[in-house]
mmCIF file with all atom_site columns, C-alpha atoms in Angstrom:
data_model
loop_
_atom_site.group_PDB
_atom_site.id
_atom_site.type_symbol
_atom_site.label_atom_id
_atom_site.label_alt_id
_atom_site.label_comp_id
_atom_site.label_asym_id
_atom_site.label_entity_id
_atom_site.label_seq_id
_atom_site.pdbx_PDB_ins_code
_atom_site.Cartn_x
_atom_site.Cartn_y
_atom_site.Cartn_z
_atom_site.occupancy
_atom_site.B_iso_or_equiv
_atom_site.pdbx_formal_charge
_atom_site.auth_seq_id
_atom_site.auth_comp_id
_atom_site.auth_asym_id
_atom_site.auth_atom_id
_atom_site.pdbx_PDB_model_num
ATOM 1   C CA . UNK A 1 1   ? -23.054 -11.284 26.351 1.00 0.00 ? 1   UNK A CA 1
ATOM 2   C CA . UNK A 1 2   ? -20.895 -11.663 29.411 1.00 0.00 ? 2   UNK A CA 1
ATOM 3   C CA . UNK A 1 3   ? -20.315 -8.758  31.755 1.00 0.00 ? 3   UNK A CA 1
ATOM 4   C CA . UNK A 1 4   ? -16.655 -8.440  30.784 1.00 0.00 ? 4   UNK A CA 1
ATOM 5   C CA . UNK A 1 5   ? -17.145 -8.717  27.006 1.00 0.00 ? 5   UNK A CA 1
ATOM 6   C CA . UNK A 1 6   ? -16.880 -5.653  24.810 1.00 0.00 ? 6   UNK A CA 1
ATOM 7   C CA . UNK A 1 7   ? -20.199 -3.918  24.150 1.00 0.00 ? 7   UNK A CA 1
ATOM 8   C CA . UNK A 1 8   ? -21.518 -4.061  20.598 1.00 0.00 ? 8   UNK A CA 1
ATOM 9   C CA . UNK A 1 9   ? -21.274 -0.793  18.712 1.00 0.00 ? 9   UNK A CA 1
ATOM 10  C CA . UNK A 1 10  ? -24.131 -0.573  16.213 1.00 0.00 ? 10  UNK A CA 1
ATOM 11  C CA . UNK A 1 11  ? -23.213 2.822   14.759 1.00 0.00 ? 11  UNK A CA 1
ATOM 12  C CA . UNK A 1 12  ? -23.840 2.761   10.965 1.00 0.00 ? 12  UNK A CA 1
ATOM 13  C CA . UNK A 1 13  ? -26.208 -0.194  11.336 1.00 0.00 ? 13  UNK A CA 1
ATOM 14  C CA . UNK A 1 14  ? -29.892 -0.652  10.649 1.00 0.00 ? 14  UNK A CA 1
ATOM 15  C CA . UNK A 1 15  ? -32.361 -1.554  13.372 1.00 0.00 ? 15  UNK A CA 1
ATOM 16  C CA . UNK A 1 16  ? -35.201 -3.476  11.723 1.00 0.00 ? 16  UNK A CA 1
ATOM 17  C CA . UNK A 1 17  ? -38.380 -3.727  13.773 1.00 0.00 ? 17  UNK A CA 1
ATOM 18  C CA . UNK A 1 18  ? -39.532 -7.289  14.317 1.00 0.00 ? 18  UNK A CA 1
ATOM 19  C CA . UNK A 1 19  ? -43.070 -7.919  13.001 1.00 0.00 ? 19  UNK A CA 1
ATOM 20  C CA . UNK A 1 20  ? -44.386 -8.222  16.565 1.00 0.00 ? 20  UNK A CA 1
ATOM 21  C CA . UNK A 1 21  ? -43.170 -4.762  17.588 1.00 0.00 ? 21  UNK A CA 1
ATOM 22  C CA . UNK A 1 22  ? -46.475 -2.915  17.841 1.00 0.00 ? 22  UNK A CA 1
ATOM 23  C CA . UNK A 1 23  ? -45.252 0.418   19.200 1.00 0.00 ? 23  UNK A CA 1
ATOM 24  C CA . UNK A 1 24  ? -47.032 3.019   17.026 1.00 0.00 ? 24  UNK A CA 1
ATOM 25  C CA . UNK A 1 25  ? -43.810 4.952   16.471 1.00 0.00 ? 25  UNK A CA 1
ATOM 26  C CA . UNK A 1 26  ? -41.611 2.041   15.468 1.00 0.00 ? 26  UNK A CA 1
ATOM 27  C CA . UNK A 1 27  ? -43.854 -0.673  13.994 1.00 0.00 ? 27  UNK A CA 1
ATOM 28  C CA . UNK A 1 28  ? -42.388 -1.899  10.669 1.00 0.00 ? 28  UNK A CA 1
ATOM 29  C CA . UNK A 1 29  ? -39.633 0.708   10.726 1.00 0.00 ? 29  UNK A CA 1
ATOM 30  C CA . UNK A 1 30  ? -36.000 0.695   9.745  1.00 0.00 ? 30  UNK A CA 1
ATOM 31  C CA . UNK A 1 31  ? -33.831 2.950   11.909 1.00 0.00 ? 31  UNK A CA 1
ATOM 32  C CA . UNK A 1 32  ? -30.400 4.075   10.780 1.00 0.00 ? 32  UNK A CA 1
ATOM 33  C CA . UNK A 1 33  ? -28.169 4.398   13.850 1.00 0.00 ? 33  UNK A CA 1
ATOM 34  C CA . UNK A 1 34  ? -26.017 7.522   13.675 1.00 0.00 ? 34  UNK A CA 1
ATOM 35  C CA . UNK A 1 35  ? -24.434 6.905   17.061 1.00 0.00 ? 35  UNK A CA 1
ATOM 36  C CA . UNK A 1 36  ? -24.267 4.069   19.579 1.00 0.00 ? 36  UNK A CA 1
ATOM 37  C CA . UNK A 1 37  ? -22.133 3.991   22.692 1.00 0.00 ? 37  UNK A CA 1
ATOM 38  C CA . UNK A 1 38  ? -22.347 2.990   26.347 1.00 0.00 ? 38  UNK A CA 1
ATOM 39  C CA . UNK A 1 39  ? -24.284 6.240   26.915 1.00 0.00 ? 39  UNK A CA 1
ATOM 40  C CA . UNK A 1 40  ? -27.092 5.267   24.562 1.00 0.00 ? 40  UNK A CA 1
ATOM 41  C CA . UNK A 1 41  ? -28.035 5.465   20.892 1.00 0.00 ? 41  UNK A CA 1
ATOM 42  C CA . UNK A 1 42  ? -29.367 7.974   18.376 1.00 0.00 ? 42  UNK A CA 1
ATOM 43  C CA . UNK A 1 43  ? -30.857 7.254   14.973 1.00 0.00 ? 43  UNK A CA 1
ATOM 44  C CA . UNK A 1 44  ? -33.311 8.225   12.241 1.00 0.00 ? 44  UNK A CA 1
ATOM 45  C CA . UNK A 1 45  ? -36.273 6.224   10.960 1.00 0.00 ? 45  UNK A CA 1
ATOM 46  C CA . UNK A 1 46  ? -35.709 5.975   7.190  1.00 0.00 ? 46  UNK A CA 1
ATOM 47  C CA . UNK A 1 47  ? -39.003 4.526   5.970  1.00 0.00 ? 47  UNK A CA 1
ATOM 48  C CA . UNK A 1 48  ? -41.800 6.572   7.546  1.00 0.00 ? 48  UNK A CA 1
ATOM 49  C CA . UNK A 1 49  ? -43.025 9.610   5.624  1.00 0.00 ? 49  UNK A CA 1
ATOM 50  C CA . UNK A 1 50  ? -44.456 12.772  7.166  1.00 0.00 ? 50  UNK A CA 1
ATOM 51  C CA . UNK A 1 51  ? -47.166 14.828  5.474  1.00 0.00 ? 51  UNK A CA 1
ATOM 52  C CA . UNK A 1 52  ? -44.567 17.218  4.038  1.00 0.00 ? 52  UNK A CA 1
ATOM 53  C CA . UNK A 1 53  ? -42.720 17.084  0.753  1.00 0.00 ? 53  UNK A CA 1
ATOM 54  C CA . UNK A 1 54  ? -39.268 18.636  0.532  1.00 0.00 ? 54  UNK A CA 1
ATOM 55  C CA . UNK A 1 55  ? -40.704 21.466  -1.561 1.00 0.00 ? 55  UNK A CA 1
ATOM 56  C CA . UNK A 1 56  ? -43.316 22.197  1.128  1.00 0.00 ? 56  UNK A CA 1
ATOM 57  C CA . UNK A 1 57  ? -40.685 22.077  3.873  1.00 0.00 ? 57  UNK A CA 1
ATOM 58  C CA . UNK A 1 58  ? -38.520 24.627  2.089  1.00 0.00 ? 58  UNK A CA 1
ATOM 59  C CA . UNK A 1 59  ? -41.539 26.898  1.649  1.00 0.00 ? 59  UNK A CA 1
ATOM 60  C CA . UNK A 1 60  ? -42.163 26.675  5.407  1.00 0.00 ? 60  UNK A CA 1
ATOM 61  C CA . UNK A 1 61  ? -38.606 27.835  6.168  1.00 0.00 ? 61  UNK A CA 1
ATOM 62  C CA . UNK A 1 62  ? -38.772 30.593  3.520  1.00 0.00 ? 62  UNK A CA 1
ATOM 63  C CA . UNK A 1 63  ? -36.173 29.097  1.214  1.00 0.00 ? 63  UNK A CA 1
ATOM 64  C CA . UNK A 1 64  ? -36.485 28.333  -2.484 1.00 0.00 ? 64  UNK A CA 1
ATOM 65  C CA . UNK A 1 65  ? -35.598 24.799  -3.579 1.00 0.00 ? 65  UNK A CA 1
ATOM 66  C CA . UNK A 1 66  ? -33.534 24.729  -6.735 1.00 0.00 ? 66  UNK A CA 1
ATOM 67  C CA . UNK A 1 67  ? -33.026 20.956  -6.669 1.00 0.00 ? 67  UNK A CA 1
ATOM 68  C CA . UNK A 1 68  ? -35.766 19.558  -8.915 1.00 0.00 ? 68  UNK A CA 1
ATOM 69  C CA . UNK A 1 69  ? -34.722 16.017  -7.959 1.00 0.00 ? 69  UNK A CA 1
ATOM 70  C CA . UNK A 1 70  ? -35.887 16.729  -4.403 1.00 0.00 ? 70  UNK A CA 1
ATOM 71  C CA . UNK A 1 71  ? -39.236 18.506  -5.045 1.00 0.00 ? 71  UNK A CA 1
ATOM 72  C CA . UNK A 1 72  ? -41.459 15.484  -4.427 1.00 0.00 ? 72  UNK A CA 1
ATOM 73  C CA . UNK A 1 73  ? -39.197 13.606  -2.033 1.00 0.00 ? 73  UNK A CA 1
ATOM 74  C CA . UNK A 1 74  ? -40.942 13.055  1.300  1.00 0.00 ? 74  UNK A CA 1
ATOM 75  C CA . UNK A 1 75  ? -39.713 14.546  4.542  1.00 0.00 ? 75  UNK A CA 1
ATOM 76  C CA . UNK A 1 76  ? -39.509 11.630  6.958  1.00 0.00 ? 76  UNK A CA 1
ATOM 77  C CA . UNK A 1 77  ? -40.638 11.112  10.538 1.00 0.00 ? 77  UNK A CA 1
ATOM 78  C CA . UNK A 1 78  ? -37.251 10.371  12.037 1.00 0.00 ? 78  UNK A CA 1
ATOM 79  C CA . UNK A 1 79  ? -38.520 9.599   15.513 1.00 0.00 ? 79  UNK A CA 1
ATOM 80  C CA . UNK A 1 80  ? -40.429 10.987  18.493 1.00 0.00 ? 80  UNK A CA 1
ATOM 81  C CA . UNK A 1 81  ? -37.726 13.343  19.847 1.00 0.00 ? 81  UNK A CA 1
ATOM 82  C CA . UNK A 1 82  ? -37.632 17.029  18.781 1.00 0.00 ? 82  UNK A CA 1
ATOM 83  C CA . UNK A 1 83  ? -40.199 16.525  16.028 1.00 0.00 ? 83  UNK A CA 1
ATOM 84  C CA . UNK A 1 84  ? -40.194 20.268  15.326 1.00 0.00 ? 84  UNK A CA 1
ATOM 85  C CA . UNK A 1 85  ? -36.533 20.170  14.229 1.00 0.00 ? 85  UNK A CA 1
ATOM 86  C CA . UNK A 1 86  ? -34.983 19.030  10.983 1.00 0.00 ? 86  UNK A CA 1
ATOM 87  C CA . UNK A 1 87  ? -32.241 16.403  10.801 1.00 0.00 ? 87  UNK A CA 1
ATOM 88  C CA . UNK A 1 88  ? -30.430 15.947  7.508  1.00 0.00 ? 88  UNK A CA 1
ATOM 89  C CA . UNK A 1 89  ? -28.656 12.671  6.749  1.00 0.00 ? 89  UNK A CA 1
ATOM 90  C CA . UNK A 1 90  ? -26.313 13.024  3.789  1.00 0.00 ? 90  UNK A CA 1
ATOM 91  C CA . UNK A 1 91  ? -23.112 11.895  2.160  1.00 0.00 ? 91  UNK A CA 1
ATOM 92  C CA . UNK A 1 92  ? -19.968 13.395  3.660  1.00 0.00 ? 92  UNK A CA 1
ATOM 93  C CA . UNK A 1 93  ? -19.309 16.978  2.543  1.00 0.00 ? 93  UNK A CA 1
ATOM 94  C CA . UNK A 1 94  ? -15.765 17.647  3.706  1.00 0.00 ? 94  UNK A CA 1
ATOM 95  C CA . UNK A 1 95  ? -14.087 21.004  3.430  1.00 0.00 ? 95  UNK A CA 1
ATOM 96  C CA . UNK A 1 96  ? -11.144 21.027  1.046  1.00 0.00 ? 96  UNK A CA 1
ATOM 97  C CA . UNK A 1 97  ? -7.731  21.227  2.705  1.00 0.00 ? 97  UNK A CA 1
ATOM 98  C CA . UNK A 1 98  ? -7.214  24.663  1.148  1.00 0.00 ? 98  UNK A CA 1
ATOM 99  C CA . UNK A 1 99  ? -10.523 26.052  2.431  1.00 0.00 ? 99  UNK A CA 1
ATOM 100 C CA . UNK A 1 100 ? -9.998  24.524  5.845  1.00 0.00 ? 100 UNK A CA 1
ATOM 101 C CA . UNK A 1 101 ? -6.461  25.891  6.058  1.00 0.00 ? 101 UNK A CA 1
ATOM 102 C CA . UNK A 1 102 ? -7.672  29.387  5.186  1.00 0.00 ? 102 UNK A CA 1
ATOM 103 C CA . UNK A 1 103 ? -10.468 29.204  7.762  1.00 0.00 ? 103 UNK A CA 1
ATOM 104 C CA . UNK A 1 104 ? -7.982  28.025  10.373 1.00 0.00 ? 104 UNK A CA 1
ATOM 105 C CA . UNK A 1 105 ? -5.606  30.873  9.621  1.00 0.00 ? 105 UNK A CA 1
ATOM 106 C CA . UNK A 1 106 ? -8.456  33.350  9.894  1.00 0.00 ? 106 UNK A CA 1
ATOM 107 C CA . UNK A 1 107 ? -9.453  31.870  13.245 1.00 0.00 ? 107 UNK A CA 1
ATOM 108 C CA . UNK A 1 108 ? -5.823  31.475  14.384 1.00 0.00 ? 108 UNK A CA 1
ATOM 109 C CA . UNK A 1 109 ? -6.456  27.808  15.109 1.00 0.00 ? 109 UNK A CA 1
ATOM 110 C CA . UNK A 1 110 ? -4.860  24.589  13.835 1.00 0.00 ? 110 UNK A CA 1
ATOM 111 C CA . UNK A 1 111 ? -6.460  23.273  10.649 1.00 0.00 ? 111 UNK A CA 1
ATOM 112 C CA . UNK A 1 112 ? -8.568  20.095  10.491 1.00 0.00 ? 112 UNK A CA 1
ATOM 113 C CA . UNK A 1 113 ? -8.498  18.603  7.023  1.00 0.00 ? 113 UNK A CA 1
ATOM 114 C CA . UNK A 1 114 ? -11.456 16.273  7.672  1.00 0.00 ? 114 UNK A CA 1
ATOM 115 C CA . UNK A 1 115 ? -13.928 18.885  8.881  1.00 0.00 ? 115 UNK A CA 1
ATOM 116 C CA . UNK A 1 116 ? -17.474 19.065  7.519  1.00 0.00 ? 116 UNK A CA 1
ATOM 117 C CA . UNK A 1 117 ? -18.392 22.185  5.608  1.00 0.00 ? 117 UNK A CA 1
ATOM 118 C CA . UNK A 1 118 ? -21.560 22.598  7.700  1.00 0.00 ? 118 UNK A CA 1
ATOM 119 C CA . UNK A 1 119 ? -21.744 24.242  11.107 1.00 0.00 ? 119 UNK A CA 1
ATOM 120 C CA . UNK A 1 120 ? -23.410 21.542  13.199 1.00 0.00 ? 120 UNK A CA 1
ATOM 121 C CA . UNK A 1 121 ? -22.634 18.081  11.877 1.00 0.00 ? 121 UNK A CA 1
ATOM 122 C CA . UNK A 1 122 ? -22.140 14.624  13.338 1.00 0.00 ? 122 UNK A CA 1
ATOM 123 C CA . UNK A 1 123 ? -19.645 12.576  11.329 1.00 0.00 ? 123 UNK A CA 1
ATOM 124 C CA . UNK A 1 124 ? -20.692 8.920   11.162 1.00 0.00 ? 124 UNK A CA 1
ATOM 125 C CA . UNK A 1 125 ? -18.189 6.158   10.401 1.00 0.00 ? 125 UNK A CA 1
ATOM 126 C CA . UNK A 1 126 ? -19.263 4.724   7.056  1.00 0.00 ? 126 UNK A CA 1
ATOM 127 C CA . UNK A 1 127 ? -19.217 7.877   4.956  1.00 0.00 ? 127 UNK A CA 1
ATOM 128 C CA . UNK A 1 128 ? -22.310 9.742   6.126  1.00 0.00 ? 128 UNK A CA 1
ATOM 129 C CA . UNK A 1 129 ? -22.967 12.891  8.134  1.00 0.00 ? 129 UNK A CA 1
ATOM 130 C CA . UNK A 1 130 ? -26.012 14.111  10.047 1.00 0.00 ? 130 UNK A CA 1
ATOM 131 C CA . UNK A 1 131 ? -26.455 17.873  10.059 1.00 0.00 ? 131 UNK A CA 1
ATOM 132 C CA . UNK A 1 132 ? -28.843 19.944  12.157 1.00 0.00 ? 132 UNK A CA 1
ATOM 133 C CA . UNK A 1 133 ? -27.792 23.451  11.098 1.00 0.00 ? 133 UNK A CA 1
ATOM 134 C CA . UNK A 1 134 ? -29.739 25.399  8.465  1.00 0.00 ? 134 UNK A CA 1
ATOM 135 C CA . UNK A 1 135 ? -26.697 25.883  6.223  1.00 0.00 ? 135 UNK A CA 1
ATOM 136 C CA . UNK A 1 136 ? -27.216 22.494  4.575  1.00 0.00 ? 136 UNK A CA 1
ATOM 137 C CA . UNK A 1 137 ? -30.767 23.515  3.620  1.00 0.00 ? 137 UNK A CA 1
ATOM 138 C CA . UNK A 1 138 ? -29.439 26.815  2.321  1.00 0.00 ? 138 UNK A CA 1
ATOM 139 C CA . UNK A 1 139 ? -26.969 24.915  0.143  1.00 0.00 ? 139 UNK A CA 1
ATOM 140 C CA . UNK A 1 140 ? -29.750 22.704  -1.233 1.00 0.00 ? 140 UNK A CA 1
ATOM 141 C CA . UNK A 1 141 ? -31.881 25.787  -1.876 1.00 0.00 ? 141 UNK A CA 1
ATOM 142 C CA . UNK A 1 142 ? -29.259 27.125  -4.296 1.00 0.00 ? 142 UNK A CA 1
ATOM 143 C CA . UNK A 1 143 ? -29.098 23.864  -6.239 1.00 0.00 ? 143 UNK A CA 1
ATOM 144 C CA . UNK A 1 144 ? -25.910 22.715  -4.485 1.00 0.00 ? 144 UNK A CA 1
ATOM 145 C CA . UNK A 1 145 ? -25.437 20.658  -1.342 1.00 0.00 ? 145 UNK A CA 1
ATOM 146 C CA . UNK A 1 146 ? -25.017 16.903  -0.999 1.00 0.00 ? 146 UNK A CA 1
ATOM 147 C CA . UNK A 1 147 ? -26.245 14.790  -3.895 1.00 0.00 ? 147 UNK A CA 1
ATOM 148 C CA . UNK A 1 148 ? -27.585 12.019  -1.642 1.00 0.00 ? 148 UNK A CA 1
ATOM 149 C CA . UNK A 1 149 ? -29.734 13.427  1.125  1.00 0.00 ? 149 UNK A CA 1
ATOM 150 C CA . UNK A 1 150 ? -32.575 12.436  3.461  1.00 0.00 ? 150 UNK A CA 1
ATOM 151 C CA . UNK A 1 151 ? -34.410 14.969  5.629  1.00 0.00 ? 151 UNK A CA 1
ATOM 152 C CA . UNK A 1 152 ? -36.392 14.000  8.719  1.00 0.00 ? 152 UNK A CA 1
ATOM 153 C CA . UNK A 1 153 ? -38.334 15.791  11.399 1.00 0.00 ? 153 UNK A CA 1
ATOM 154 C CA . UNK A 1 154 ? -37.379 14.394  14.783 1.00 0.00 ? 154 UNK A CA 1
ATOM 155 C CA . UNK A 1 155 ? -35.031 11.604  15.732 1.00 0.00 ? 155 UNK A CA 1
ATOM 156 C CA . UNK A 1 156 ? -35.016 8.400   17.753 1.00 0.00 ? 156 UNK A CA 1
ATOM 157 C CA . UNK A 1 157 ? -33.033 8.024   20.963 1.00 0.00 ? 157 UNK A CA 1
ATOM 158 C CA . UNK A 1 158 ? -32.313 5.343   23.554 1.00 0.00 ? 158 UNK A CA 1
ATOM 159 C CA . UNK A 1 159 ? -30.839 5.945   26.979 1.00 0.00 ? 159 UNK A CA 1
ATOM 160 C CA . UNK A 1 160 ? -28.034 3.971   28.576 1.00 0.00 ? 160 UNK A CA 1
ATOM 161 C CA . UNK A 1 161 ? -28.740 0.250   28.248 1.00 0.00 ? 161 UNK A CA 1
ATOM 162 C CA . UNK A 1 162 ? -32.210 0.793   26.757 1.00 0.00 ? 162 UNK A CA 1
ATOM 163 C CA . UNK A 1 163 ? -31.448 -0.387  23.234 1.00 0.00 ? 163 UNK A CA 1
ATOM 164 C CA . UNK A 1 164 ? -29.545 -3.381  24.566 1.00 0.00 ? 164 UNK A CA 1
ATOM 165 C CA . UNK A 1 165 ? -32.637 -4.351  26.588 1.00 0.00 ? 165 UNK A CA 1
ATOM 166 C CA . UNK A 1 166 ? -34.865 -4.080  23.520 1.00 0.00 ? 166 UNK A CA 1
ATOM 167 C CA . UNK A 1 167 ? -32.426 -6.200  21.517 1.00 0.00 ? 167 UNK A CA 1
ATOM 168 C CA . UNK A 1 168 ? -32.463 -8.824  24.278 1.00 0.00 ? 168 UNK A CA 1
ATOM 169 C CA . UNK A 1 169 ? -36.271 -8.854  24.034 1.00 0.00 ? 169 UNK A CA 1
ATOM 170 C CA . UNK A 1 170 ? -36.031 -9.602  20.296 1.00 0.00 ? 170 UNK A CA 1
ATOM 171 C CA . UNK A 1 171 ? -37.692 -6.308  19.374 1.00 0.00 ? 171 UNK A CA 1
ATOM 172 C CA . UNK A 1 172 ? -35.134 -5.559  16.659 1.00 0.00 ? 172 UNK A CA 1
ATOM 173 C CA . UNK A 1 173 ? -32.959 -7.219  14.088 1.00 0.00 ? 173 UNK A CA 1
ATOM 174 C CA . UNK A 1 174 ? -29.643 -5.573  13.291 1.00 0.00 ? 174 UNK A CA 1
ATOM 175 C CA . UNK A 1 175 ? -27.542 -5.470  10.131 1.00 0.00 ? 175 UNK A CA 1
ATOM 176 C CA . UNK A 1 176 ? -24.799 -3.270  8.740  1.00 0.00 ? 176 UNK A CA 1
ATOM 177 C CA . UNK A 1 177 ? -26.268 -0.288  6.903  1.00 0.00 ? 177 UNK A CA 1
ATOM 178 C CA . UNK A 1 178 ? -26.476 -0.273  3.110  1.00 0.00 ? 178 UNK A CA 1
ATOM 179 C CA . UNK A 1 179 ? -26.523 3.229   1.607  1.00 0.00 ? 179 UNK A CA 1
ATOM 180 C CA . UNK A 1 180 ? -28.540 1.971   -1.365 1.00 0.00 ? 180 UNK A CA 1
ATOM 181 C CA . UNK A 1 181 ? -31.427 1.177   0.992  1.00 0.00 ? 181 UNK A CA 1
ATOM 182 C CA . UNK A 1 182 ? -31.304 4.712   2.423  1.00 0.00 ? 182 UNK A CA 1
ATOM 183 C CA . UNK A 1 183 ? -30.932 6.701   -0.776 1.00 0.00 ? 183 UNK A CA 1
ATOM 184 C CA . UNK A 1 184 ? -31.837 4.543   -3.794 1.00 0.00 ? 184 UNK A CA 1
ATOM 185 C CA . UNK A 1 185 ? -34.749 2.398   -2.599 1.00 0.00 ? 185 UNK A CA 1
ATOM 186 C CA . UNK A 1 186 ? -38.394 3.598   -2.686 1.00 0.00 ? 186 UNK A CA 1
ATOM 187 C CA . UNK A 1 187 ? -39.709 4.345   0.796  1.00 0.00 ? 187 UNK A CA 1
ATOM 188 C CA . UNK A 1 188 ? -42.282 1.555   0.812  1.00 0.00 ? 188 UNK A CA 1
ATOM 189 C CA . UNK A 1 189 ? -39.639 -1.049  -0.119 1.00 0.00 ? 189 UNK A CA 1
ATOM 190 C CA . UNK A 1 190 ? -36.985 -0.155  2.474  1.00 0.00 ? 190 UNK A CA 1
ATOM 191 C CA . UNK A 1 191 ? -38.290 -2.452  5.217  1.00 0.00 ? 191 UNK A CA 1
ATOM 192 C CA . UNK A 1 192 ? -38.242 -5.581  3.076  1.00 0.00 ? 192 UNK A CA 1
ATOM 193 C CA . UNK A 1 193 ? -34.977 -4.540  1.408  1.00 0.00 ? 193 UNK A CA 1
ATOM 194 C CA . UNK A 1 194 ? -33.325 -4.131  4.808  1.00 0.00 ? 194 UNK A CA 1
ATOM 195 C CA . UNK A 1 195 ? -34.680 -7.549  5.834  1.00 0.00 ? 195 UNK A CA 1
ATOM 196 C CA . UNK A 1 196 ? -33.194 -8.908  2.637  1.00 0.00 ? 196 UNK A CA 1
ATOM 197 C CA . UNK A 1 197 ? -29.725 -7.893  3.780  1.00 0.00 ? 197 UNK A CA 1
ATOM 198 C CA . UNK A 1 198 ? -30.097 -10.699 6.350  1.00 0.00 ? 198 UNK A CA 1
ATOM 199 C CA . UNK A 1 199 ? -31.531 -13.108 3.797  1.00 0.00 ? 199 UNK A CA 1
ATOM 200 C CA . UNK A 1 200 ? -34.950 -12.745 5.399  1.00 0.00 ? 200 UNK A CA 1
ATOM 201 C CA . UNK A 1 201 ? -38.445 -11.561 4.535  1.00 0.00 ? 201 UNK A CA 1
ATOM 202 C CA . UNK A 1 202 ? -41.001 -10.361 7.063  1.00 0.00 ? 202 UNK A CA 1
ATOM 203 C CA . UNK A 1 203 ? -43.352 -13.291 6.386  1.00 0.00 ? 203 UNK A CA 1
ATOM 204 C CA . UNK A 1 204 ? -40.672 -15.690 7.655  1.00 0.00 ? 204 UNK A CA 1
ATOM 205 C CA . UNK A 1 205 ? -40.683 -14.233 11.158 1.00 0.00 ? 205 UNK A CA 1
ATOM 206 C CA . UNK A 1 206 ? -42.964 -14.793 14.119 1.00 0.00 ? 206 UNK A CA 1
ATOM 207 C CA . UNK A 1 207 ? -45.130 -11.842 15.110 1.00 0.00 ? 207 UNK A CA 1
ATOM 208 C CA . UNK A 1 208 ? -44.341 -12.506 18.774 1.00 0.00 ? 208 UNK A CA 1
ATOM 209 C CA . UNK A 1 209 ? -41.730 -10.345 20.481 1.00 0.00 ? 209 UNK A CA 1
ATOM 210 C CA . UNK A 1 210 ? -39.825 -11.226 23.611 1.00 0.00 ? 210 UNK A CA 1
ATOM 211 C CA . UNK A 1 211 ? -40.723 -14.929 23.665 1.00 0.00 ? 211 UNK A CA 1
ATOM 212 C CA . UNK A 1 212 ? -37.674 -16.468 22.033 1.00 0.00 ? 212 UNK A CA 1
#
């Protein structure tokens, strides 16, 4: 990439670890990038389970879990940053125009018709949101909340230029994210399924990194 070319924005893309990436945190992982800009990148590992089930996590935060479909779902290890905090990746849950208008009137502020219903949410181009506030867990505890949801402890982050350097070293493959890989594919199959989006399988690739 030349110095005057536009930087690549990999928001709503997968980072797929090359087979030779031996870092204990990221070996054989798929990372969903929630944000990527000239300041750096932030994402969640989507194929690395923690020791907690969703049911156990809700017990730890003193909430019931009324969503039977989530009882045995694993809580993931999203990355090495803030591993004591929960990060919830889910389909967009936008406030209705009527509810948003009423909230705006109450607050004496202009309405925003595309505002998430949760307090602390990052809206990701591509139809997903990442929420860090407890209200999304409270919604799930009542049997409501987003239908498609992934909960991780911790997240992954890269400083300015860091991800670009790792890409230049052939540490990662990149491909546009597929929501079916995140929400509909068994955990142990997500790595190969993400590879498949590029028409590849892990056995086709060299285990060496940075020697292209």
